[in-house]
mmCIF file of C-alpha atoms and ligand atoms in Angstrom:
data_model
loop_
_atom_site.group_PDB
_atom_site.id
_atom_site.type_symbol
_atom_site.label_atom_id
_atom_site.label_comp_id
_atom_site.label_asym_id
_atom_site.label_seq_id
_atom_site.Cartn_x
_atom_site.Cartn_y
_atom_site.Cartn_z
ATOM 1 C CA MET I 1 -50.876 54.921 -47.080
ATOM 2 C CA ALA I 2 -47.842 55.746 -44.804
ATOM 3 C CA LYS I 3 -49.584 57.516 -41.291
ATOM 4 C CA LYS I 4 -48.013 60.666 -41.276
ATOM 5 C CA GLU I 5 -45.424 61.106 -37.500
ATOM 6 C CA MET I 6 -45.761 62.883 -34.522
ATOM 7 C CA LYS I 7 -47.607 66.695 -36.187
ATOM 8 C CA LYS I 8 -50.230 67.233 -34.255
ATOM 9 C CA ILE I 9 -50.089 65.915 -30.407
ATOM 10 C CA LEU I 10 -52.687 65.331 -27.506
ATOM 11 C CA ILE I 11 -51.728 65.215 -23.785
ATOM 12 C CA THR I 12 -54.367 63.552 -21.529
ATOM 13 C CA GLY I 13 -54.129 64.505 -18.028
ATOM 14 C CA ALA I 14 -52.228 66.937 -18.754
ATOM 15 C CA LEU I 15 -51.832 69.324 -15.523
ATOM 16 C CA GLY I 16 -51.109 66.540 -13.486
ATOM 17 C CA GLN I 17 -47.232 65.375 -11.988
ATOM 18 C CA ILE I 18 -45.794 63.910 -15.320
ATOM 19 C CA GLY I 19 -47.665 66.522 -17.850
ATOM 20 C CA THR I 20 -47.003 69.255 -16.642
ATOM 21 C CA ALA I 21 -42.689 68.323 -17.085
ATOM 22 C CA LEU I 22 -44.082 66.565 -20.322
ATOM 23 C CA LEU I 23 -45.577 69.567 -21.434
ATOM 24 C CA PRO I 24 -42.221 72.451 -22.342
ATOM 25 C CA VAL I 25 -40.415 68.956 -23.067
ATOM 26 C CA LEU I 26 -43.077 68.564 -26.425
ATOM 27 C CA ILE I 27 -43.776 72.027 -27.351
ATOM 28 C CA LYS I 28 -39.896 73.109 -27.634
ATOM 29 C CA LYS I 29 -39.559 69.558 -29.420
ATOM 30 C CA HIS I 30 -42.595 70.323 -31.858
ATOM 31 C CA GLY I 31 -43.650 73.174 -30.867
ATOM 32 C CA ALA I 32 -46.282 75.068 -29.115
ATOM 33 C CA ALA I 33 -48.956 74.976 -32.144
ATOM 34 C CA ASN I 34 -48.558 71.310 -32.158
ATOM 35 C CA VAL I 35 -48.881 70.643 -28.603
ATOM 36 C CA VAL I 36 -52.613 70.492 -27.466
ATOM 37 C CA ALA I 37 -52.763 69.650 -23.743
ATOM 38 C CA SER I 38 -56.503 68.120 -21.860
ATOM 39 C CA ASP I 39 -56.976 67.856 -18.435
ATOM 40 C CA ILE I 40 -60.193 67.275 -16.246
ATOM 41 C CA LYS I 41 -58.731 69.712 -13.930
ATOM 42 C CA THR I 42 -60.617 73.465 -15.398
ATOM 43 C CA GLY I 43 -58.496 75.938 -17.066
ATOM 44 C CA LEU I 44 -55.019 76.539 -16.634
ATOM 45 C CA PRO I 45 -52.625 77.219 -13.886
ATOM 46 C CA GLU I 46 -50.797 80.703 -12.920
ATOM 47 C CA ASN I 47 -47.197 79.020 -13.705
ATOM 48 C CA ILE I 48 -47.830 77.376 -17.176
ATOM 49 C CA SER I 49 -48.478 79.970 -20.211
ATOM 50 C CA SER I 50 -51.821 81.210 -21.433
ATOM 51 C CA ALA I 51 -50.269 80.963 -24.836
ATOM 52 C CA ILE I 52 -50.619 77.205 -24.329
ATOM 53 C CA HIS I 53 -53.536 75.095 -26.589
ATOM 54 C CA TYR I 54 -56.059 73.835 -23.467
ATOM 55 C CA GLU I 55 -58.888 71.968 -24.290
ATOM 56 C CA ASN I 56 -61.670 71.046 -21.028
ATOM 57 C CA LEU I 57 -61.519 66.992 -20.596
ATOM 58 C CA ASP I 58 -63.178 64.224 -19.212
ATOM 59 C CA VAL I 59 -61.076 60.709 -20.377
ATOM 60 C CA ARG I 60 -64.253 59.307 -19.587
ATOM 61 C CA ASP I 61 -66.178 61.622 -22.609
ATOM 62 C CA ALA I 62 -65.295 59.471 -25.973
ATOM 63 C CA THR I 63 -67.197 61.859 -28.206
ATOM 64 C CA LYS I 64 -65.447 64.963 -26.509
ATOM 65 C CA LEU I 65 -62.059 63.409 -27.009
ATOM 66 C CA ALA I 66 -62.953 61.766 -30.379
ATOM 67 C CA GLU I 67 -63.228 66.202 -31.318
ATOM 68 C CA ILE I 68 -60.854 67.264 -30.009
ATOM 69 C CA ILE I 69 -58.670 65.067 -31.457
ATOM 70 C CA ARG I 70 -60.534 66.524 -35.009
ATOM 71 C CA GLN I 71 -60.710 69.617 -34.396
ATOM 72 C CA HIS I 72 -56.865 70.408 -33.668
ATOM 73 C CA GLN I 73 -55.879 67.120 -36.250
ATOM 74 C CA ILE I 74 -54.482 65.241 -33.694
ATOM 75 C CA ASP I 75 -52.026 61.871 -34.403
ATOM 76 C CA THR I 76 -50.603 61.807 -31.378
ATOM 77 C CA ILE I 77 -51.402 60.902 -28.460
ATOM 78 C CA TYR I 78 -49.318 61.080 -24.284
ATOM 79 C CA HIS I 79 -52.415 59.576 -22.258
ATOM 80 C CA LEU I 80 -51.430 60.566 -18.886
ATOM 81 C CA ALA I 81 -54.963 60.825 -17.274
ATOM 82 C CA ALA I 82 -55.029 58.704 -14.168
ATOM 83 C CA ILE I 83 -56.156 57.536 -10.664
ATOM 84 C CA LEU I 84 -53.191 56.819 -8.607
ATOM 85 C CA SER I 85 -53.251 54.127 -6.248
ATOM 86 C CA ALA I 86 -53.787 55.661 -2.847
ATOM 87 C CA SER I 87 -56.386 57.873 -4.582
ATOM 88 C CA GLY I 88 -57.667 54.356 -6.280
ATOM 89 C CA GLU I 89 -57.740 52.435 -2.430
ATOM 90 C CA LYS I 90 -60.269 55.603 -1.197
ATOM 91 C CA ASN I 91 -61.932 55.399 -4.912
ATOM 92 C CA PRO I 92 -61.855 52.406 -6.165
ATOM 93 C CA GLN I 93 -65.021 52.847 -8.480
ATOM 94 C CA LEU I 94 -63.290 56.101 -9.446
ATOM 95 C CA ALA I 95 -59.915 54.671 -10.285
ATOM 96 C CA TRP I 96 -61.633 51.400 -12.842
ATOM 97 C CA GLU I 97 -63.938 53.974 -14.292
ATOM 98 C CA VAL I 98 -61.116 56.604 -15.915
ATOM 99 C CA ASN I 99 -58.096 54.657 -15.906
ATOM 100 C CA LEU I 100 -59.488 51.487 -17.467
ATOM 101 C CA ARG I 101 -62.397 53.332 -19.735
ATOM 102 C CA GLY I 102 -59.736 56.349 -19.807
ATOM 103 C CA THR I 103 -57.669 54.000 -22.192
ATOM 104 C CA TYR I 104 -60.382 52.149 -23.474
ATOM 105 C CA ASN I 105 -61.212 55.286 -24.887
ATOM 106 C CA VAL I 106 -57.970 56.359 -26.021
ATOM 107 C CA LEU I 107 -57.418 53.615 -27.760
ATOM 108 C CA GLU I 108 -60.624 52.515 -29.468
ATOM 109 C CA VAL I 109 -61.398 56.268 -30.680
ATOM 110 C CA ALA I 110 -56.430 56.466 -31.457
ATOM 111 C CA ARG I 111 -57.877 53.034 -34.163
ATOM 112 C CA GLU I 112 -60.932 55.232 -35.326
ATOM 113 C CA MET I 113 -60.196 57.871 -35.992
ATOM 114 C CA ASP I 114 -56.189 56.295 -37.542
ATOM 115 C CA ILE I 115 -54.063 58.182 -35.122
ATOM 116 C CA PHE I 116 -50.252 57.760 -35.682
ATOM 117 C CA ARG I 117 -48.984 56.465 -31.894
ATOM 118 C CA VAL I 118 -49.687 55.901 -28.697
ATOM 119 C CA PHE I 119 -48.429 57.089 -25.577
ATOM 120 C CA VAL I 120 -50.055 54.784 -22.384
ATOM 121 C CA PRO I 121 -47.874 54.871 -18.956
ATOM 122 C CA SER I 122 -48.348 51.641 -17.058
ATOM 123 C CA SER I 123 -46.535 51.612 -13.221
ATOM 124 C CA ILE I 124 -44.884 49.052 -10.571
ATOM 125 C CA ALA I 125 -47.703 48.530 -9.802
ATOM 126 C CA VAL I 126 -48.999 45.938 -12.349
ATOM 127 C CA PHE I 127 -46.741 43.749 -9.641
ATOM 128 C CA GLY I 128 -47.804 42.135 -6.272
ATOM 129 C CA PRO I 129 -47.468 40.666 -3.581
ATOM 130 C CA ASP I 130 -46.520 36.911 -5.534
ATOM 131 C CA THR I 131 -44.378 39.051 -8.043
ATOM 132 C CA PRO I 132 -39.337 38.196 -7.348
ATOM 133 C CA LYS I 133 -39.078 41.610 -5.479
ATOM 134 C CA GLU I 134 -35.248 42.063 -5.752
ATOM 135 C CA ASN I 135 -34.875 43.257 -9.739
ATOM 136 C CA THR I 136 -37.963 42.035 -10.880
ATOM 137 C CA PRO I 137 -37.331 41.053 -14.208
ATOM 138 C CA GLN I 138 -39.191 41.321 -17.499
ATOM 139 C CA ASP I 139 -41.853 39.159 -18.092
ATOM 140 C CA THR I 140 -43.425 37.581 -14.282
ATOM 141 C CA ILE I 141 -46.914 37.589 -12.011
ATOM 142 C CA LEU I 142 -48.222 40.838 -12.886
ATOM 143 C CA ARG I 143 -51.169 40.108 -9.736
ATOM 144 C CA PRO I 144 -50.864 42.875 -7.876
ATOM 145 C CA ARG I 145 -53.010 43.915 -5.042
ATOM 146 C CA THR I 146 -54.820 47.701 -5.857
ATOM 147 C CA MET I 147 -56.864 48.480 -8.549
ATOM 148 C CA TYR I 148 -54.928 50.742 -9.594
ATOM 149 C CA GLY I 149 -52.294 48.443 -9.864
ATOM 150 C CA LEU I 150 -54.733 45.724 -12.027
ATOM 151 C CA THR I 151 -56.006 48.558 -14.093
ATOM 152 C CA LYS I 152 -52.813 49.543 -15.166
ATOM 153 C CA VAL I 153 -52.550 45.276 -15.870
ATOM 154 C CA ALA I 154 -56.021 45.816 -18.443
ATOM 155 C CA GLY I 155 -54.031 48.604 -19.627
ATOM 156 C CA GLU I 156 -50.716 47.259 -21.331
ATOM 157 C CA LEU I 157 -52.922 44.080 -22.204
ATOM 158 C CA LEU I 158 -55.733 46.167 -23.655
ATOM 159 C CA GLY I 159 -52.762 48.281 -25.867
ATOM 160 C CA GLU I 160 -50.234 45.435 -26.314
ATOM 161 C CA TYR I 161 -53.706 43.771 -27.960
ATOM 162 C CA TYR I 162 -54.753 46.755 -30.362
ATOM 163 C CA VAL I 163 -50.801 46.708 -31.346
ATOM 164 C CA HIS I 164 -51.694 43.326 -32.415
ATOM 165 C CA ARG I 165 -55.351 43.295 -33.506
ATOM 166 C CA TYR I 166 -55.289 46.546 -35.656
ATOM 167 C CA GLY I 167 -52.253 47.927 -35.578
ATOM 168 C CA LEU I 168 -52.037 51.286 -33.551
ATOM 169 C CA ASP I 169 -48.817 51.876 -32.796
ATOM 170 C CA VAL I 170 -49.489 51.703 -28.709
ATOM 171 C CA ARG I 171 -46.087 52.503 -25.926
ATOM 172 C CA GLY I 172 -45.288 51.869 -23.029
ATOM 173 C CA CYS I 173 -43.477 51.344 -19.528
ATOM 174 C CA ARG I 174 -44.213 51.097 -16.114
ATOM 175 C CA TYR I 175 -42.773 54.149 -14.541
ATOM 176 C CA PRO I 176 -41.140 53.379 -11.368
ATOM 177 C CA GLY I 177 -41.884 56.579 -8.451
ATOM 178 C CA ILE I 178 -41.251 59.607 -9.425
ATOM 179 C CA ILE I 179 -39.388 62.705 -8.308
ATOM 180 C CA SER I 180 -40.262 66.157 -9.923
ATOM 181 C CA TYR I 181 -40.371 70.373 -8.383
ATOM 182 C CA GLU I 182 -43.356 70.753 -11.181
ATOM 183 C CA ALA I 183 -45.934 69.749 -9.848
ATOM 184 C CA PRO I 184 -46.790 67.936 -6.756
ATOM 185 C CA PRO I 185 -47.994 64.209 -7.395
ATOM 186 C CA GLY I 186 -51.294 63.665 -7.490
ATOM 187 C CA GLY I 187 -52.244 60.558 -4.348
ATOM 188 C CA GLY I 188 -49.767 57.286 -4.504
ATOM 189 C CA THR I 189 -47.635 55.907 -2.846
ATOM 190 C CA THR I 190 -45.149 56.710 -3.667
ATOM 191 C CA ASP I 191 -46.062 60.709 -2.618
ATOM 192 C CA TYR I 192 -43.386 60.407 1.167
ATOM 193 C CA ALA I 193 -40.490 60.519 -1.568
ATOM 194 C CA VAL I 194 -40.486 64.192 -3.003
ATOM 195 C CA GLU I 195 -42.877 65.777 -0.206
ATOM 196 C CA ILE I 196 -40.607 64.770 2.147
ATOM 197 C CA PHE I 197 -37.195 67.595 -0.070
ATOM 198 C CA TYR I 198 -40.561 70.066 0.387
ATOM 199 C CA GLU I 199 -40.702 69.712 4.064
ATOM 200 C CA ALA I 200 -37.052 68.976 4.456
ATOM 201 C CA VAL I 201 -35.881 72.491 2.720
ATOM 202 C CA LYS I 202 -39.537 74.254 4.256
ATOM 203 C CA HIS I 203 -39.687 73.287 7.437
ATOM 204 C CA ARG I 204 -36.809 71.304 7.794
ATOM 205 C CA GLN I 205 -39.191 67.213 9.682
ATOM 206 C CA TYR I 206 -41.338 64.952 8.054
ATOM 207 C CA THR I 207 -43.446 62.538 8.849
ATOM 208 C CA CYS I 208 -43.144 60.166 6.643
ATOM 209 C CA PHE I 209 -45.970 57.834 6.262
ATOM 210 C CA VAL I 210 -44.343 54.607 4.604
ATOM 211 C CA SER I 211 -41.139 52.472 7.578
ATOM 212 C CA ALA I 212 -37.768 53.844 7.695
ATOM 213 C CA GLU I 213 -37.327 50.312 6.073
ATOM 214 C CA THR I 214 -39.671 50.032 2.444
ATOM 215 C CA ARG I 215 -37.817 49.906 -0.785
ATOM 216 C CA LEU I 216 -39.196 51.206 -3.547
ATOM 217 C CA PRO I 217 -37.820 51.688 -7.140
ATOM 218 C CA MET I 218 -37.303 55.701 -8.190
ATOM 219 C CA MET I 219 -36.275 57.988 -11.005
ATOM 220 C CA TYR I 220 -35.961 61.698 -10.837
ATOM 221 C CA MET I 221 -38.239 63.866 -13.874
ATOM 222 C CA PRO I 222 -35.626 64.118 -15.835
ATOM 223 C CA ASP I 223 -35.068 60.243 -16.644
ATOM 224 C CA CYS I 224 -39.038 60.141 -16.702
ATOM 225 C CA LEU I 225 -39.109 62.621 -19.717
ATOM 226 C CA LYS I 226 -36.491 61.457 -21.408
ATOM 227 C CA ALA I 227 -37.786 57.881 -21.893
ATOM 228 C CA THR I 228 -40.641 58.502 -22.232
ATOM 229 C CA ILE I 229 -38.547 60.825 -25.008
ATOM 230 C CA GLN I 230 -36.630 57.710 -25.789
ATOM 231 C CA LEU I 231 -39.773 55.228 -26.252
ATOM 232 C CA MET I 232 -41.445 57.615 -28.203
ATOM 233 C CA GLU I 233 -38.993 57.648 -31.033
ATOM 234 C CA ALA I 234 -37.663 53.756 -30.584
ATOM 235 C CA ASP I 235 -37.986 52.272 -34.535
ATOM 236 C CA PHE I 236 -41.469 50.162 -34.175
ATOM 237 C CA SER I 237 -39.184 47.851 -36.287
ATOM 238 C CA ARG I 238 -36.490 46.648 -32.857
ATOM 239 C CA LEU I 239 -39.165 46.467 -29.693
ATOM 240 C CA LYS I 240 -41.015 42.923 -28.611
ATOM 241 C CA HIS I 241 -42.599 45.004 -25.906
ATOM 242 C CA HIS I 242 -44.628 46.883 -26.675
ATOM 243 C CA THR I 243 -46.384 48.430 -23.632
ATOM 244 C CA GLY I 244 -44.645 47.562 -20.182
ATOM 245 C CA PHE I 245 -41.289 48.442 -20.334
ATOM 246 C CA ASN I 246 -39.439 47.365 -17.332
ATOM 247 C CA ILE I 247 -37.623 50.713 -16.750
ATOM 248 C CA SER I 248 -34.971 51.380 -13.874
ATOM 249 C CA ALA I 249 -32.787 54.179 -12.976
ATOM 250 C CA MET I 250 -32.306 53.802 -8.718
ATOM 251 C CA SER I 251 -33.737 52.105 -5.839
ATOM 252 C CA PHE I 252 -33.436 53.471 -2.025
ATOM 253 C CA SER I 253 -35.759 52.477 1.099
ATOM 254 C CA ALA I 254 -37.272 56.123 3.180
ATOM 255 C CA GLY I 255 -34.699 55.907 4.963
ATOM 256 C CA GLU I 256 -31.636 56.022 3.396
ATOM 257 C CA LEU I 257 -33.849 58.939 1.343
ATOM 258 C CA ALA I 258 -34.134 60.869 4.922
ATOM 259 C CA THR I 259 -29.988 60.505 5.253
ATOM 260 C CA GLU I 260 -28.962 61.244 2.268
ATOM 261 C CA ILE I 261 -31.420 65.021 2.583
ATOM 262 C CA LYS I 262 -30.034 64.772 5.897
ATOM 263 C CA LYS I 263 -25.985 65.519 4.546
ATOM 264 C CA HIS I 264 -27.236 68.351 2.894
ATOM 265 C CA LEU I 265 -30.014 69.583 4.803
ATOM 266 C CA PRO I 266 -28.249 68.483 8.834
ATOM 267 C CA ASP I 267 -30.921 69.863 10.616
ATOM 268 C CA PHE I 268 -33.571 68.070 8.852
ATOM 269 C CA LYS I 269 -35.387 66.326 11.500
ATOM 270 C CA TYR I 270 -37.767 62.744 10.607
ATOM 271 C CA SER I 271 -39.444 60.328 11.678
ATOM 272 C CA PHE I 272 -42.268 57.173 10.074
ATOM 273 C CA GLN I 273 -45.146 56.429 11.468
ATOM 274 C CA PRO I 274 -47.045 54.336 8.708
ATOM 275 C CA ASP I 275 -49.406 54.322 7.117
ATOM 276 C CA TYR I 276 -52.531 52.595 5.434
ATOM 277 C CA ARG I 277 -49.950 52.971 2.369
ATOM 278 C CA GLN I 278 -47.114 50.933 3.905
ATOM 279 C CA LYS I 279 -49.250 48.288 2.671
ATOM 280 C CA ILE I 280 -49.560 48.844 -0.838
ATOM 281 C CA ALA I 281 -45.663 49.447 -0.190
ATOM 282 C CA GLU I 282 -44.367 46.582 0.470
ATOM 283 C CA SER I 283 -46.622 44.531 -2.619
ATOM 284 C CA TRP I 284 -44.742 46.033 -5.237
ATOM 285 C CA PRO I 285 -40.724 45.056 -5.697
ATOM 286 C CA SER I 286 -37.621 46.775 -4.486
ATOM 287 C CA SER I 287 -35.556 47.350 -7.111
ATOM 288 C CA ILE I 288 -36.290 46.005 -11.253
ATOM 289 C CA ASP I 289 -34.791 44.386 -14.355
ATOM 290 C CA ASP I 290 -34.753 46.587 -17.066
ATOM 291 C CA SER I 291 -33.273 45.425 -19.712
ATOM 292 C CA ALA I 292 -35.605 44.618 -22.205
ATOM 293 C CA ALA I 293 -35.783 48.395 -22.218
ATOM 294 C CA ARG I 294 -32.279 48.696 -22.583
ATOM 295 C CA GLU I 295 -31.712 46.877 -25.163
ATOM 296 C CA GLU I 296 -35.266 48.092 -27.488
ATOM 297 C CA TRP I 297 -34.537 50.868 -27.457
ATOM 298 C CA GLY I 298 -31.160 52.431 -25.608
ATOM 299 C CA TRP I 299 -32.475 53.305 -22.323
ATOM 300 C CA GLU I 300 -29.964 54.042 -19.980
ATOM 301 C CA PRO I 301 -30.434 56.216 -16.734
ATOM 302 C CA ASP I 302 -28.593 59.908 -15.790
ATOM 303 C CA TYR I 303 -29.354 59.968 -12.096
ATOM 304 C CA ASP I 304 -28.774 57.997 -8.905
ATOM 305 C CA LEU I 305 -29.505 58.989 -5.385
ATOM 306 C CA ALA I 306 -27.594 61.291 -4.850
ATOM 307 C CA ALA I 307 -27.387 63.299 -7.749
ATOM 308 C CA MET I 308 -31.491 63.415 -7.754
ATOM 309 C CA THR I 309 -31.409 64.792 -4.178
ATOM 310 C CA ASN I 310 -27.831 67.089 -4.825
ATOM 311 C CA ASP I 311 -30.617 68.833 -7.655
ATOM 312 C CA MET I 312 -33.851 68.612 -5.744
ATOM 313 C CA ILE I 313 -32.570 70.244 -2.977
ATOM 314 C CA LYS I 314 -30.500 72.748 -5.070
ATOM 315 C CA VAL I 315 -33.461 74.512 -6.792
ATOM 316 C CA LEU I 316 -36.267 74.021 -4.008
ATOM 317 C CA THR I 317 -33.827 75.703 -1.565
ATOM 318 C CA GLN I 318 -33.656 78.721 -4.648
ATOM 319 C CA ARG I 319 -37.847 79.035 -5.159
ATOM 320 C CA GLN I 320 -37.422 80.058 -1.661
ATOM 321 C CA GLN I 321 -35.614 82.588 -1.166
ATOM 322 C CA GLN I 322 -37.203 83.686 -3.139
ATOM 323 C CA GLY I 323 -39.759 83.629 -1.858
ATOM 324 C CA LEU I 324 -41.251 81.107 -4.342
ATOM 325 C CA LEU I 325 -42.255 78.019 -1.819
HETATM 326 P P1 NAD S 401 -51.474 63.056 -11.633
HETATM 327 O O1 NAD S 401 -52.174 62.080 -11.135
HETATM 328 O O2 NAD S 401 -49.783 64.091 -11.249
HETATM 329 O O3 NAD S 401 -51.712 63.674 -13.076
HETATM 330 C C1 NAD S 401 -52.973 63.114 -13.431
HETATM 331 C C2 NAD S 401 -53.670 63.689 -13.955
HETATM 332 O O4 NAD S 401 -54.848 63.381 -14.275
HETATM 333 C C3 NAD S 401 -53.974 64.669 -12.712
HETATM 334 O O5 NAD S 401 -54.244 66.213 -13.452
HETATM 335 C C4 NAD S 401 -55.802 64.948 -13.008
HETATM 336 O O6 NAD S 401 -56.652 66.318 -12.633
HETATM 337 C C5 NAD S 401 -56.215 63.744 -14.477
HETATM 338 N N1 NAD S 401 -57.746 63.700 -14.519
HETATM 339 C C6 NAD S 401 -57.970 63.094 -13.416
HETATM 340 N N2 NAD S 401 -60.090 62.097 -13.948
HETATM 341 C C7 NAD S 401 -58.645 62.178 -15.143
HETATM 342 C C8 NAD S 401 -60.136 63.150 -16.063
HETATM 343 N N3 NAD S 401 -61.233 60.987 -16.500
HETATM 344 N N4 NAD S 401 -59.850 62.919 -17.367
HETATM 345 C C9 NAD S 401 -59.182 63.603 -18.102
HETATM 346 N N5 NAD S 401 -57.964 64.149 -16.712
HETATM 347 C C10 NAD S 401 -58.078 63.660 -15.557
HETATM 348 O O7 NAD S 401 -50.271 61.416 -12.404
HETATM 349 P P2 NAD S 401 -48.853 61.406 -13.479
HETATM 350 O O8 NAD S 401 -48.491 61.375 -11.552
HETATM 351 O O9 NAD S 401 -47.975 63.359 -13.690
HETATM 352 O O10 NAD S 401 -49.137 60.355 -13.618
HETATM 353 C C11 NAD S 401 -49.581 60.600 -15.929
HETATM 354 C C12 NAD S 401 -48.861 58.698 -15.727
HETATM 355 O O11 NAD S 401 -48.372 58.568 -14.836
HETATM 356 C C13 NAD S 401 -50.605 57.900 -14.558
HETATM 357 O O12 NAD S 401 -50.641 57.112 -15.871
HETATM 358 C C14 NAD S 401 -50.487 57.494 -14.187
HETATM 359 O O13 NAD S 401 -50.335 56.259 -13.990
HETATM 360 C C15 NAD S 401 -48.386 56.832 -14.761
HETATM 361 N N6 NAD S 401 -47.649 57.022 -14.127
HETATM 362 C C16 NAD S 401 -46.834 57.316 -12.489
HETATM 363 C C17 NAD S 401 -46.290 57.921 -11.634
HETATM 364 C C18 NAD S 401 -45.576 58.890 -10.597
HETATM 365 O O14 NAD S 401 -45.359 58.758 -10.071
HETATM 366 N N7 NAD S 401 -45.679 60.665 -10.824
HETATM 367 C C19 NAD S 401 -45.544 55.983 -11.320
HETATM 368 C C20 NAD S 401 -45.897 55.656 -12.091
HETATM 369 C C21 NAD S 401 -47.135 55.749 -13.579
HETATM 370 C C1 VAH S 402 -48.237 55.880 -7.539
HETATM 371 N N1 VAH S 402 -46.406 57.684 -8.182
HETATM 372 O O1 VAH S 402 -47.681 55.634 -5.701
HETATM 373 C C2 VAH S 402 -47.182 55.947 -8.650
HETATM 374 C C3 VAH S 402 -47.114 55.044 -9.389
HETATM 375 C C4 VAH S 402 -45.353 53.374 -8.865
HETATM 376 C C5 VAH S 402 -46.285 54.099 -8.313
HETATM 377 O O2 VAH S 402 -47.509 54.366 -9.712
HETATM 378 O O3 VAH S 402 -49.486 55.504 -7.633
#
């Protein structure tokens, strides 16, 4: 019997930076009745409608995960719950448990309960100092130096295993640093690229925790959401890769980002004081080759540094004028 298609969706880690933005997109596409948000956090924040189905779920708890899937007749999972790179270096044991145990639970329960499709995002954190830094190829050396990166490599391999061993439809892309204005980022190394906008608009001042020269691949949230939906809707038979697609939009140094913001806010003052996150940032690529995503499912970004900066400043300035920032 053919499996049913994306009718009832569960999001794990739904109250994080990406989940908060993905939730309304999925609700618009599939209807509020067909989307269940879950997170380890208790209760929905005020800015999210209380009409949304919400379940308190720790992804380390496979029994509760299975219960929620059964209760809501879930057929599609967006598994976003994770401990990010900087938090992961503060507590590697927790990162191992949440990222590896959580992903294993999601895949195993999905296999047992005949789930139609699973999205498990990866990250450019799968790469390490031995990986080619410029235009990093799709299939290359994966020897990360962070616990977060290590769990992401394992998550990609595990997902690929479930595709080949059990025929489970698992998909994922290696997000670069994501920049957005909804929920704040949750303890990653690329958080500076979001914080700088808030501080520039609010206080006209920011001390950045990586050096001015640090260049990383980044992406604006609308492109992140577009990539996620596009990959989830792609024709499975066209996919040669499944769980670790490189996707790229823009690359810039922290100094170039500050200069771009200053074009909009001429009195913005900034400095650089690298901390422990500098070493993590230095272990990651500067730019990414995403030709496999372009060929296999038609990936193409819309936003570059100038367009993203313009939009971020516009939205955050409006919020500040409305007293919301
Ligand atoms: P985030 O930290 O903002 O959100 C993660 C959410 O997971 C949080 O709401 C947190 O409460 C929840 N969570 C933590 N532990 C949990 C547990 N045990 N059970 C259930 N929920 C738990 O992260 P994000 O930026 O939204 O990232 C979503 C996914 O995308 C993650 O897999 C992350 O690795 C990946 N990713 C994000 C970025 C980025 O720049 N935002 C880049 C690359 C990859
Ligand atoms: C982090 N924002 O810094 C995440 C992401 C590409 C980086 O995985 O941990």
